[in-house]
Coordinates of C-alpha atoms and ligand atoms in Angstrom, one line a residue:
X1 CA -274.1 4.6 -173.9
X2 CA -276.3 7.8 -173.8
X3 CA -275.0 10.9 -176.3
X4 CA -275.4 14.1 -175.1
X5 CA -274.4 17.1 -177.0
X6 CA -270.4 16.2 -176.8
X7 CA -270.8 13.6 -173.6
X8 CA -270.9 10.2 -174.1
X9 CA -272.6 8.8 -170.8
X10 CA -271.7 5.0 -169.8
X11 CA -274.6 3.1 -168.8
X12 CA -274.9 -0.1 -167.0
X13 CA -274.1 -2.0 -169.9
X14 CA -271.4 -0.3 -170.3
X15 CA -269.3 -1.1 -167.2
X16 CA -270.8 -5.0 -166.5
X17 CA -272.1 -4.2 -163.5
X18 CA -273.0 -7.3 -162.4
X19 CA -271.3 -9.3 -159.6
X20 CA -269.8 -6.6 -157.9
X21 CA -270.4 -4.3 -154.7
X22 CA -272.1 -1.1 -156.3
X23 CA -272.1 2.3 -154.5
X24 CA -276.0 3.8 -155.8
X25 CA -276.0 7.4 -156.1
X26 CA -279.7 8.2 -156.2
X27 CA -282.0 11.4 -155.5
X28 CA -284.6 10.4 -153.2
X29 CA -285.5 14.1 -151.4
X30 CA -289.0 13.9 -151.4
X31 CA -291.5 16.6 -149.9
X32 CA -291.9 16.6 -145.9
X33 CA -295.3 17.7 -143.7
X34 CA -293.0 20.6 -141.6
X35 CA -296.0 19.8 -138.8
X36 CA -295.2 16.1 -138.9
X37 CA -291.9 15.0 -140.2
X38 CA -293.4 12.5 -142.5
X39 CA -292.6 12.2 -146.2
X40 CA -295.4 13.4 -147.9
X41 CA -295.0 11.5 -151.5
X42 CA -292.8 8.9 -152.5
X43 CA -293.1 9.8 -156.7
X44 CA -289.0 9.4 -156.2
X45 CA -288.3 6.5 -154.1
X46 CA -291.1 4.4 -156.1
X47 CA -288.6 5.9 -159.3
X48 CA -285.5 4.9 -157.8
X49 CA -286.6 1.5 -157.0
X50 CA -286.2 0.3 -160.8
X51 CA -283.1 1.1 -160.8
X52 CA -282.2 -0.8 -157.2
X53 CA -284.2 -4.5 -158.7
X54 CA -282.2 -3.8 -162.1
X55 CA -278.8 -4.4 -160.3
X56 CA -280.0 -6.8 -157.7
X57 CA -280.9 -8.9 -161.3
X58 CA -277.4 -8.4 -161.8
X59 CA -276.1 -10.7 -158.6
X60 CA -275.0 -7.0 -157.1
X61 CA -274.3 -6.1 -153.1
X62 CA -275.7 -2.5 -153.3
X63 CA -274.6 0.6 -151.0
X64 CA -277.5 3.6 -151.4
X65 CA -276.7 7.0 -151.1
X66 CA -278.6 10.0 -150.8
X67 CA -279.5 13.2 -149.4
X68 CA -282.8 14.8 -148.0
X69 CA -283.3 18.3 -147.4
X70 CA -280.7 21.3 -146.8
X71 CA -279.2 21.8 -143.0
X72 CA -281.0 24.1 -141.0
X73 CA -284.4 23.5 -143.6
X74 CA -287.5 21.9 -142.2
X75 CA -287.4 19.1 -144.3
X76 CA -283.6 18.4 -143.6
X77 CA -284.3 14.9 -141.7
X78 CA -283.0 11.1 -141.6
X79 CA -283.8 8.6 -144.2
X80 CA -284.8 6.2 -142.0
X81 CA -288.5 6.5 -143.3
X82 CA -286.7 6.3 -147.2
X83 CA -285.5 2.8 -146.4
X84 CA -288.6 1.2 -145.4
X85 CA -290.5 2.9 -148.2
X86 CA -287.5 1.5 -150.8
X87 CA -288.0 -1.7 -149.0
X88 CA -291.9 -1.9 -150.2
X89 CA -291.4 -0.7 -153.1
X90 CA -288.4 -2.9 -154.2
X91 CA -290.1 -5.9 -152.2
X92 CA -286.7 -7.1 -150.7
X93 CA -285.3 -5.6 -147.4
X94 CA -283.1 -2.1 -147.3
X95 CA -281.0 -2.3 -144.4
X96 CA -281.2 1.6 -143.2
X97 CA -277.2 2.1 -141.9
X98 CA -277.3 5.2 -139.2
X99 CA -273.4 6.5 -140.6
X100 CA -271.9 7.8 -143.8
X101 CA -268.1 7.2 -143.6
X102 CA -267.7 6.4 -139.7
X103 CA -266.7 3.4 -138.2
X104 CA -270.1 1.4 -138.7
X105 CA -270.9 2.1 -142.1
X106 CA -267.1 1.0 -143.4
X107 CA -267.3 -2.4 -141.2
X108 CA -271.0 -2.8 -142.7
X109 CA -270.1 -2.1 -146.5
X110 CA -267.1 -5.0 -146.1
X111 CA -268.7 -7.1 -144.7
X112 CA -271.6 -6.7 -147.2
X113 CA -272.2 -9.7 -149.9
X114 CA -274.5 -10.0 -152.9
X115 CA -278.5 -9.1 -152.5
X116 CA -278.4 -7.0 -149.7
X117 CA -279.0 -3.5 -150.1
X118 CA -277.5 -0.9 -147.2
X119 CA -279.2 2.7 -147.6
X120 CA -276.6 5.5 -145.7
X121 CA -277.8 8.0 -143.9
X122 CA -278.7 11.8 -145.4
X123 CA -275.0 11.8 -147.1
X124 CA -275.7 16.1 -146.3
X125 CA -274.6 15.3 -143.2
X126 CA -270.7 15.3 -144.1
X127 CA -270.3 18.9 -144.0
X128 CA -267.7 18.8 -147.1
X129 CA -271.0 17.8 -149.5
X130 CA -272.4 20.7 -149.5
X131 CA -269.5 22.6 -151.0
X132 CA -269.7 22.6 -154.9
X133 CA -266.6 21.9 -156.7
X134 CA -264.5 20.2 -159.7
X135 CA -264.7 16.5 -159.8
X136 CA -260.9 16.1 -159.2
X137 CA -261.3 18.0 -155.9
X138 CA -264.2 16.3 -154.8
X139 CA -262.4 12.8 -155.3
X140 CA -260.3 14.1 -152.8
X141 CA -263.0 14.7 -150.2
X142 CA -263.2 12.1 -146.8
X143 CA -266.1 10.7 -148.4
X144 CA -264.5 10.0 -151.7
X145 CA -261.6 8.6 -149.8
X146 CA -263.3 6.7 -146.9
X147 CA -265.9 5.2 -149.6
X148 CA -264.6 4.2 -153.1
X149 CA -262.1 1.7 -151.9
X150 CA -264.8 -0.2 -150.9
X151 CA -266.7 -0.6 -154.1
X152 CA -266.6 -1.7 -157.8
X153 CA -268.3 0.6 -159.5
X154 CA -270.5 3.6 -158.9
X155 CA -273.9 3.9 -160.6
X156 CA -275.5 7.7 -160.6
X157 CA -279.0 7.8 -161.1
X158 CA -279.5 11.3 -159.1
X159 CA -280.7 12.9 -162.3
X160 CA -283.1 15.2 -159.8
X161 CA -279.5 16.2 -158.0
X162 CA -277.2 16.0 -161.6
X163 CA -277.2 20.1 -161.7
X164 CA -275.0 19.7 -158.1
X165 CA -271.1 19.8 -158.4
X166 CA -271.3 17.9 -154.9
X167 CA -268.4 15.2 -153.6
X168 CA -271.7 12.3 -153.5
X169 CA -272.1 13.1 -157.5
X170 CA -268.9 14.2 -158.5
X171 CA -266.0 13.2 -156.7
X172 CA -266.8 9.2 -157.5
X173 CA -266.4 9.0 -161.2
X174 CA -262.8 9.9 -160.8
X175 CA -261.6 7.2 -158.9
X176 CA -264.2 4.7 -159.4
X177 CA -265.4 2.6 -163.4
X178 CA -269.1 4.4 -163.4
X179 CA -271.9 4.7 -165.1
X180 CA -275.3 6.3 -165.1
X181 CA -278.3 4.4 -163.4
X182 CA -281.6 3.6 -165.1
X183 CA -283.7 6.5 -163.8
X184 CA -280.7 8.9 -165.3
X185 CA -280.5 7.1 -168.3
X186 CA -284.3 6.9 -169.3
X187 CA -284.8 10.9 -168.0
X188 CA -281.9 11.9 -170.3
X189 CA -282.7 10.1 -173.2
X190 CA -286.5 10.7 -173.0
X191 CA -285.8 14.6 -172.7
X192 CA -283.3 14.6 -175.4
X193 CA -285.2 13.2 -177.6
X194 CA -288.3 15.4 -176.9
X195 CA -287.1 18.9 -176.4
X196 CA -287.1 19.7 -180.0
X197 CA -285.5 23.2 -180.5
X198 CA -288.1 23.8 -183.3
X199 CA -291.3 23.3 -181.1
X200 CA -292.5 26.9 -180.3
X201 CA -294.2 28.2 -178.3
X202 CA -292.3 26.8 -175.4
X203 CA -294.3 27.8 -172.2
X204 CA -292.6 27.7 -168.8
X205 CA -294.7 27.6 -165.6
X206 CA -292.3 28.0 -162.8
X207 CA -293.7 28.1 -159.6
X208 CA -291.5 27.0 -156.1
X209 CA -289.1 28.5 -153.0
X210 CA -286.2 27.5 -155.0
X211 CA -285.9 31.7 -155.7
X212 CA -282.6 31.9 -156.3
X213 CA -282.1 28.5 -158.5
X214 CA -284.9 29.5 -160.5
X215 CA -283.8 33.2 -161.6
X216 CA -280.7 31.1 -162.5
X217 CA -282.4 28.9 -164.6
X218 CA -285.1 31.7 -165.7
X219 CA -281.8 34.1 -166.9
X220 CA -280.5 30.8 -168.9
X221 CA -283.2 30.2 -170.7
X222 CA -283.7 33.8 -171.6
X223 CA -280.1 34.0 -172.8
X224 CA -280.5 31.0 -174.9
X225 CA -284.1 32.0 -176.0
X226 CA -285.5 28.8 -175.2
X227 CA -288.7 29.8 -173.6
X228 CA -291.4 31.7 -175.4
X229 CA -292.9 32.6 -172.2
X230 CA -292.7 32.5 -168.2
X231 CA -295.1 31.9 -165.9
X232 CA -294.4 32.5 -162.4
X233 CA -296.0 31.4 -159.0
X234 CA -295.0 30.4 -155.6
X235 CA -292.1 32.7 -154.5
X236 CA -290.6 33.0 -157.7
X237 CA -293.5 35.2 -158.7
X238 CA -293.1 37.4 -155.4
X239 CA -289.6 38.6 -156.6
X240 CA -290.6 39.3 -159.9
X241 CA -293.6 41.3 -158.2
X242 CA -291.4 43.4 -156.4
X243 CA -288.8 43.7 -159.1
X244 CA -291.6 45.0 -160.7
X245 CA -292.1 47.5 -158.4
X246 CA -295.7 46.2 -156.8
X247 CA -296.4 46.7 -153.2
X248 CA -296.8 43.2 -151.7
X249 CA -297.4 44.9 -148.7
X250 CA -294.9 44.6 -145.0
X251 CA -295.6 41.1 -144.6
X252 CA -294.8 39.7 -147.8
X253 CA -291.7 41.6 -147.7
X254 CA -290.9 40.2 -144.6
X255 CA -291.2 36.8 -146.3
X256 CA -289.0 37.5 -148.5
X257 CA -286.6 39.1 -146.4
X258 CA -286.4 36.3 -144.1
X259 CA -285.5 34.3 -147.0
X260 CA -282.6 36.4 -147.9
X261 CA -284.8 36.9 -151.4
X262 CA -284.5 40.6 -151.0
X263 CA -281.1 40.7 -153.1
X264 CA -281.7 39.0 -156.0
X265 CA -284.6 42.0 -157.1
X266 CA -282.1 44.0 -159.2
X267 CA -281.2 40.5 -161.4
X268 CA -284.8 40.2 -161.6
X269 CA -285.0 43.7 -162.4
X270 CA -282.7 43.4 -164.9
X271 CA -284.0 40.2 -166.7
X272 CA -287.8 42.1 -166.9
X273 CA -285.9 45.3 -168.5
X274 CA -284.1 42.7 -170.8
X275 CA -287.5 42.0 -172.1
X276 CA -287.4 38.4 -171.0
X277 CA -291.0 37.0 -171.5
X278 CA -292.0 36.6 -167.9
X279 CA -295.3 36.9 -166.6
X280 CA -296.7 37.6 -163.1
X281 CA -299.8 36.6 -161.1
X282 CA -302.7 39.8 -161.6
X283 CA -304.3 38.3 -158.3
X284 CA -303.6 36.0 -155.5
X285 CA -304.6 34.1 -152.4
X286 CA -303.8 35.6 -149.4
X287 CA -304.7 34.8 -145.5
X288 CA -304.5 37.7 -143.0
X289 CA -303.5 37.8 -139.2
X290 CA -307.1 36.9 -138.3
X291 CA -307.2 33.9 -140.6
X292 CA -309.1 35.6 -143.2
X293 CA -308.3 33.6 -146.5
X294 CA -309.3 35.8 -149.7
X295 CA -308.5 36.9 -153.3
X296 CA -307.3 40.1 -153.9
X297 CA -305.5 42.0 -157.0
X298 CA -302.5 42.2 -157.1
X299 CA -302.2 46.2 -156.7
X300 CA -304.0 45.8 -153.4
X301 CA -302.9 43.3 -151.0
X302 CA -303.1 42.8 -147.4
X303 CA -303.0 39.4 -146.0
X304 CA -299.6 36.6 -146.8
X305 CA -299.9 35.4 -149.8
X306 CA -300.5 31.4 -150.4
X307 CA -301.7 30.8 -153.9
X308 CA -302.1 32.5 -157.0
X309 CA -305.7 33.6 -157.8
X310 CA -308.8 32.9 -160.3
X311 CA -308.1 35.4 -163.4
X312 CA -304.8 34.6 -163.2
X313 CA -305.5 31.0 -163.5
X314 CA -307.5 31.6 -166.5
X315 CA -304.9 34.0 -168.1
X316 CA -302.2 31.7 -167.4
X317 CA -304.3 28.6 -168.4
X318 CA -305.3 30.5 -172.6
X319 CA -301.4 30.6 -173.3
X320 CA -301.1 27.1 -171.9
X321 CA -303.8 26.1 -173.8
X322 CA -301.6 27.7 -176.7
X323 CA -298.5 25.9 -176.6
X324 CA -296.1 23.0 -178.1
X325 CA -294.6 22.7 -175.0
X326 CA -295.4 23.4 -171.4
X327 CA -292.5 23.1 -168.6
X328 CA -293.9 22.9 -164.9
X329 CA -291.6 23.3 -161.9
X330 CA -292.5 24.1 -158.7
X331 CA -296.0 24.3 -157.3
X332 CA -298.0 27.8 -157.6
X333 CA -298.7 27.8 -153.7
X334 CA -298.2 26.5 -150.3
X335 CA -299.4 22.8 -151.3
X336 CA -298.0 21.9 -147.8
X337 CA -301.6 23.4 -146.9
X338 CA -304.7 21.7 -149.0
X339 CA -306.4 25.0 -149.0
X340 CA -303.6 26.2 -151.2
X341 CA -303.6 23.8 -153.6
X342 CA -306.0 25.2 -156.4
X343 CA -303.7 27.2 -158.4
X344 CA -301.3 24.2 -159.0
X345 CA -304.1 21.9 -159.8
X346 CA -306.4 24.3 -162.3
X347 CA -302.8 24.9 -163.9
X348 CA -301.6 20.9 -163.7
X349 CA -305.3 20.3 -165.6
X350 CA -305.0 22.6 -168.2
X351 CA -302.1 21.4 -169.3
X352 CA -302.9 18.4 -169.7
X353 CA -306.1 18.8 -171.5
X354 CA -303.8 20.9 -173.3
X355 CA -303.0 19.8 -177.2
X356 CA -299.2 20.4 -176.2
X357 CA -296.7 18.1 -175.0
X358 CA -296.5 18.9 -170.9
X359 CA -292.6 18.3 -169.0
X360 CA -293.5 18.2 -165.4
X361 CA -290.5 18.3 -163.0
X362 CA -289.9 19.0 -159.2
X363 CA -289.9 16.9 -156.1
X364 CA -293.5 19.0 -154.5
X365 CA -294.6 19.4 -158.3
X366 CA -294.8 15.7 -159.4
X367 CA -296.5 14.9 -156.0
X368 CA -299.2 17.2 -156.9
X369 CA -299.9 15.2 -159.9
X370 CA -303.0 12.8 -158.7
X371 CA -302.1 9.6 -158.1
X372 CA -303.6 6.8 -160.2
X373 CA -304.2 10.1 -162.9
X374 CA -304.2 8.4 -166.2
X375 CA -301.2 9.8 -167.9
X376 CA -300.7 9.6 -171.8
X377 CA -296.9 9.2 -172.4
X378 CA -297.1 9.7 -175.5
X379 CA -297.8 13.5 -174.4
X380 CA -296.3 13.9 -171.2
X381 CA -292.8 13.4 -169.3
X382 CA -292.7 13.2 -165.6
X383 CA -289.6 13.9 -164.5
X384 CA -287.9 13.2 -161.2
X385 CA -285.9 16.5 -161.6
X386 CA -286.5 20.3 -161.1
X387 CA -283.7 22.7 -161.0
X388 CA -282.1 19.6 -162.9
X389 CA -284.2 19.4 -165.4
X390 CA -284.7 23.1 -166.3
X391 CA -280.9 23.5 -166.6
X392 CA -281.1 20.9 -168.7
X393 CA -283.6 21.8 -170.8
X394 CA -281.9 25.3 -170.6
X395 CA -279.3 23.6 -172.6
X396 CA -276.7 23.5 -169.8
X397 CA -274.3 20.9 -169.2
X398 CA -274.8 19.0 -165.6
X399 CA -271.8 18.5 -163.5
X400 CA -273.0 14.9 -162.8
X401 CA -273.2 13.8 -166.3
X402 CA -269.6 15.4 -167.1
X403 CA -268.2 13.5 -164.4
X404 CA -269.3 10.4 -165.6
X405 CA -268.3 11.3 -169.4
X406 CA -264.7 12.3 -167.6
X407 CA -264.9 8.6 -165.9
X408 CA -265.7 7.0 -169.6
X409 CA -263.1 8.9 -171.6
X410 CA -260.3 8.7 -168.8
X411 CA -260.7 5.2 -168.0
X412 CA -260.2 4.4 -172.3
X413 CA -263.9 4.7 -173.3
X414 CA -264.1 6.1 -176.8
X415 CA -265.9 9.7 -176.3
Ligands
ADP501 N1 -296.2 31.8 -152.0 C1 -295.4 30.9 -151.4 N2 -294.8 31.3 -150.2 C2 -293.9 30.5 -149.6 N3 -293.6 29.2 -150.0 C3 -294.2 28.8 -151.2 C4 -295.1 29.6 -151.9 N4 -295.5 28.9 -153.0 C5 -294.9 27.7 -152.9 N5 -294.1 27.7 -151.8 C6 -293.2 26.5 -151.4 O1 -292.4 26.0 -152.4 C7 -291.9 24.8 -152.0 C8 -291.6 23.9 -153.2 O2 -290.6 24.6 -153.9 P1 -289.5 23.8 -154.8 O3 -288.7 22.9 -153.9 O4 -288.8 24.8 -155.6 O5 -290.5 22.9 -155.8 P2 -290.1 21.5 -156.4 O6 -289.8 20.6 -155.3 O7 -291.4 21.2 -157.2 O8 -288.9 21.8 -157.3 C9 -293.1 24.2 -151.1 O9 -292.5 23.8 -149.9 C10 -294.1 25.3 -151.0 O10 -294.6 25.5 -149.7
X15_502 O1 -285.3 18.3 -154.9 C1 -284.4 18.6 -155.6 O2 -284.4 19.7 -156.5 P1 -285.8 20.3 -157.0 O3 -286.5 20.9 -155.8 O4 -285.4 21.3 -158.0 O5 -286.7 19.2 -157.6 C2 -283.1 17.9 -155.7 O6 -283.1 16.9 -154.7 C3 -281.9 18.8 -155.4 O7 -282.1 19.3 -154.1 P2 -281.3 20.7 -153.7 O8 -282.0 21.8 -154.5 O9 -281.5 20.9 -152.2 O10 -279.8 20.5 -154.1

């Protein structure tokens, strides 16, 4: 059992989930080349893996779902390529089922038995789960119905997805015993335990295209004073630019126009006039028409802007180099693009050769972390979640881990 302000979340101890046919929730939506189609870092899927040997351990028949991408979003794509990376990393086979709740997949899961492992296809393909709502309506969804007769239990260790009030993380853990998975249960306990209210300064360095989920998460934490300071990048700092009232110039309007960003500039507005500590890039990297890459200040751009710049690395990296705590979520530029990597990585370094302890969160962010870099766990906390885990850190309550305290308290659980 994990305690969490008033939830008390079930873990796999909790429910004996051993010997049973087990619907997995987990969050494997992991970056994708837009050229290509290829996942370009499997920091998740490697994550999730534990979790998926832990109940084979346990005599288990295990049904994987999952989502990748939003419709209509490059990166919205099968998870065909997710199964055979699972498979390597779990070392056993991961059948990849091409269905959600047709036909195929409910013959499939029956006829399932113990030690195999069936991963569903992008569960974002059922229209209904991308509509958030209450658990007790989502148990009423076609997927809730079509799927939890099948199964036992249901395990959620989508901690990356546990901020989404969706049918695949809701709608279970009112029909179904549940619990939360391993890779939930350590990421909850672990920042629990190390987000100490006390520690100050708290620095946030959030970077991304998740615009409108960050000034969400960016007016939380100003209303609940948890941050001490903001640092933005990606297009997160382009709103707060223009909120400010600096000329980006047509093009980077554009961008954010064709992103439907335009709106949410009076919120950001408002939240600068608030006084909330948020700070903006003084240069960036830009790359014109031509395919001119430079770095110009902020009061004077031209070309589209990729990356934030040198001064405001080294501004940005003295009040890192300041703080108890440093937050990163979301990458500062285009990382898609290796020439637009070197705001992400001067910032990633200076926090860790930082004194303070560093929570770094976000699907593209943790993939920027080098591989085979040594990392000190006694000072840093990579965490599988973003959005997630700033809203958790934020001090909000996550849909996903409510449902499964509803599950444990309705099914007799002492709360
Ligand atoms: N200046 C920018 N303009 C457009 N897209 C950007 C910019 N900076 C970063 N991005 C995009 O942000 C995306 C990652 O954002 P997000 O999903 O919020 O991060 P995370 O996965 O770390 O939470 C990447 O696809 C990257 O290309
Ligand atoms: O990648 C995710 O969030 P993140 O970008 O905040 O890390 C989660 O998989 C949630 O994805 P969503 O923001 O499309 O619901």
């Amino acid at each position: 059992m994990i305690k969490v302000s008033d939830l008390s979340i079930p873990t796999l101890d909790d429910v004996n989930a051993s010997n049973k046919k087990i619907l997995l929730r987990i969050d494997i939506n992991s970056p994708v080349d837009k050229k290509t189609g290829k996942l370009l870092d499997d920091s998740r899927i490697k994550a999730h893996a534990y979790t998926v040997k832990n109940l084979l351990e346990r005599d288990n028949a295990i049904v994987i779902l999952s989502h990748q991408g939003r419709p209509g979003d490059d990166d919205f794509i099968s998870l065909q390529q997710h199964a055979e990376l699972l498979s390597k990393h779990i070392g056993t086979n991961v059948e990849f089922i091409e269905d959600i709740i047709g036909p195929y997949a409910i013959e499939k899961v029956k006829k399932i038995e113990k030690g195999q492992i069936y991963l569903l296809e992008n569960v974002r393909l059922v229209s209904e789960e991308l509509i958030e709502a209450p658990p007790a309506q989502q148990a009423k969804t076609f997927l809730v119905r079509k799927l939890s007769p099948l199964f036992d239990i249901y395990v959620n260790d989508a901690f990356a997805a546990a901020h989404r009030s969706q049918p695949s993380l809701v709608g279970f853990p009112i029909v179904l015993p549940s619990a939360a998975g391993k890779v939930m249960e350590k990421e909850v306990s672990a920042l629990a335990k190390i987000f100490n209210p006390e520690d100050s300064p708290k620095i946030f360095v959030l970077g991304g295209g998740k615009v409108s989920d960050t000034l969400k998460i960016i007016e939380h934490l100003s209303k609940n004073r948890v941050a001490d300071r903001i640092l933005t990048g990606g297009l997160v700092a382009e709103l707060f630019a223009a909120a400010k009232g600096i000329n980006l110039g047509k093009a980077n309007m554009q961008v954010l126009e064709s992103k439907g960003l335009l709106s949410l500039i009076p919120r950001a507005r408002k939240l600068l006039l608030s006084g909330a500590p948020i700070e903006i890039p003084v240069d960036f990297i830009t790359e014109k028409q031509n395919g001119e890459i430079s770095e110009e200040p902020a009061n004077n751009i031209n070309g589209i802007i990729k990356d934030i710049g040198s001064t405001t690395i080294e501004i940005y990296s003295s009040f890192i180099k300041e703080a108890k705590v440093i937050t990163m979520r979301g990458p500062m530029g285009i990382i898609e693009d290796e020439r637009f990597r070197n705001g992400t990585k001067s910032l990633l370094k200076s926090a860790f050769e930082s004194p303070g302890y560093v929570i770094i969160g976000g699907g593209h962010m943790i993939s920027m972390v080098e591989k085979g870099i040594e990392i000190n766990e006694n000072k840093v906390h990579i965490s599988t979640g973003g959005g997630a885990l700033l809203l958790f850190l934020a001090g909000d309550k996550l849909p996903a881990l409510e449902a499964l305290h509803l599950s444990w308290v309705s099914k007799g659980g002492k709360s």
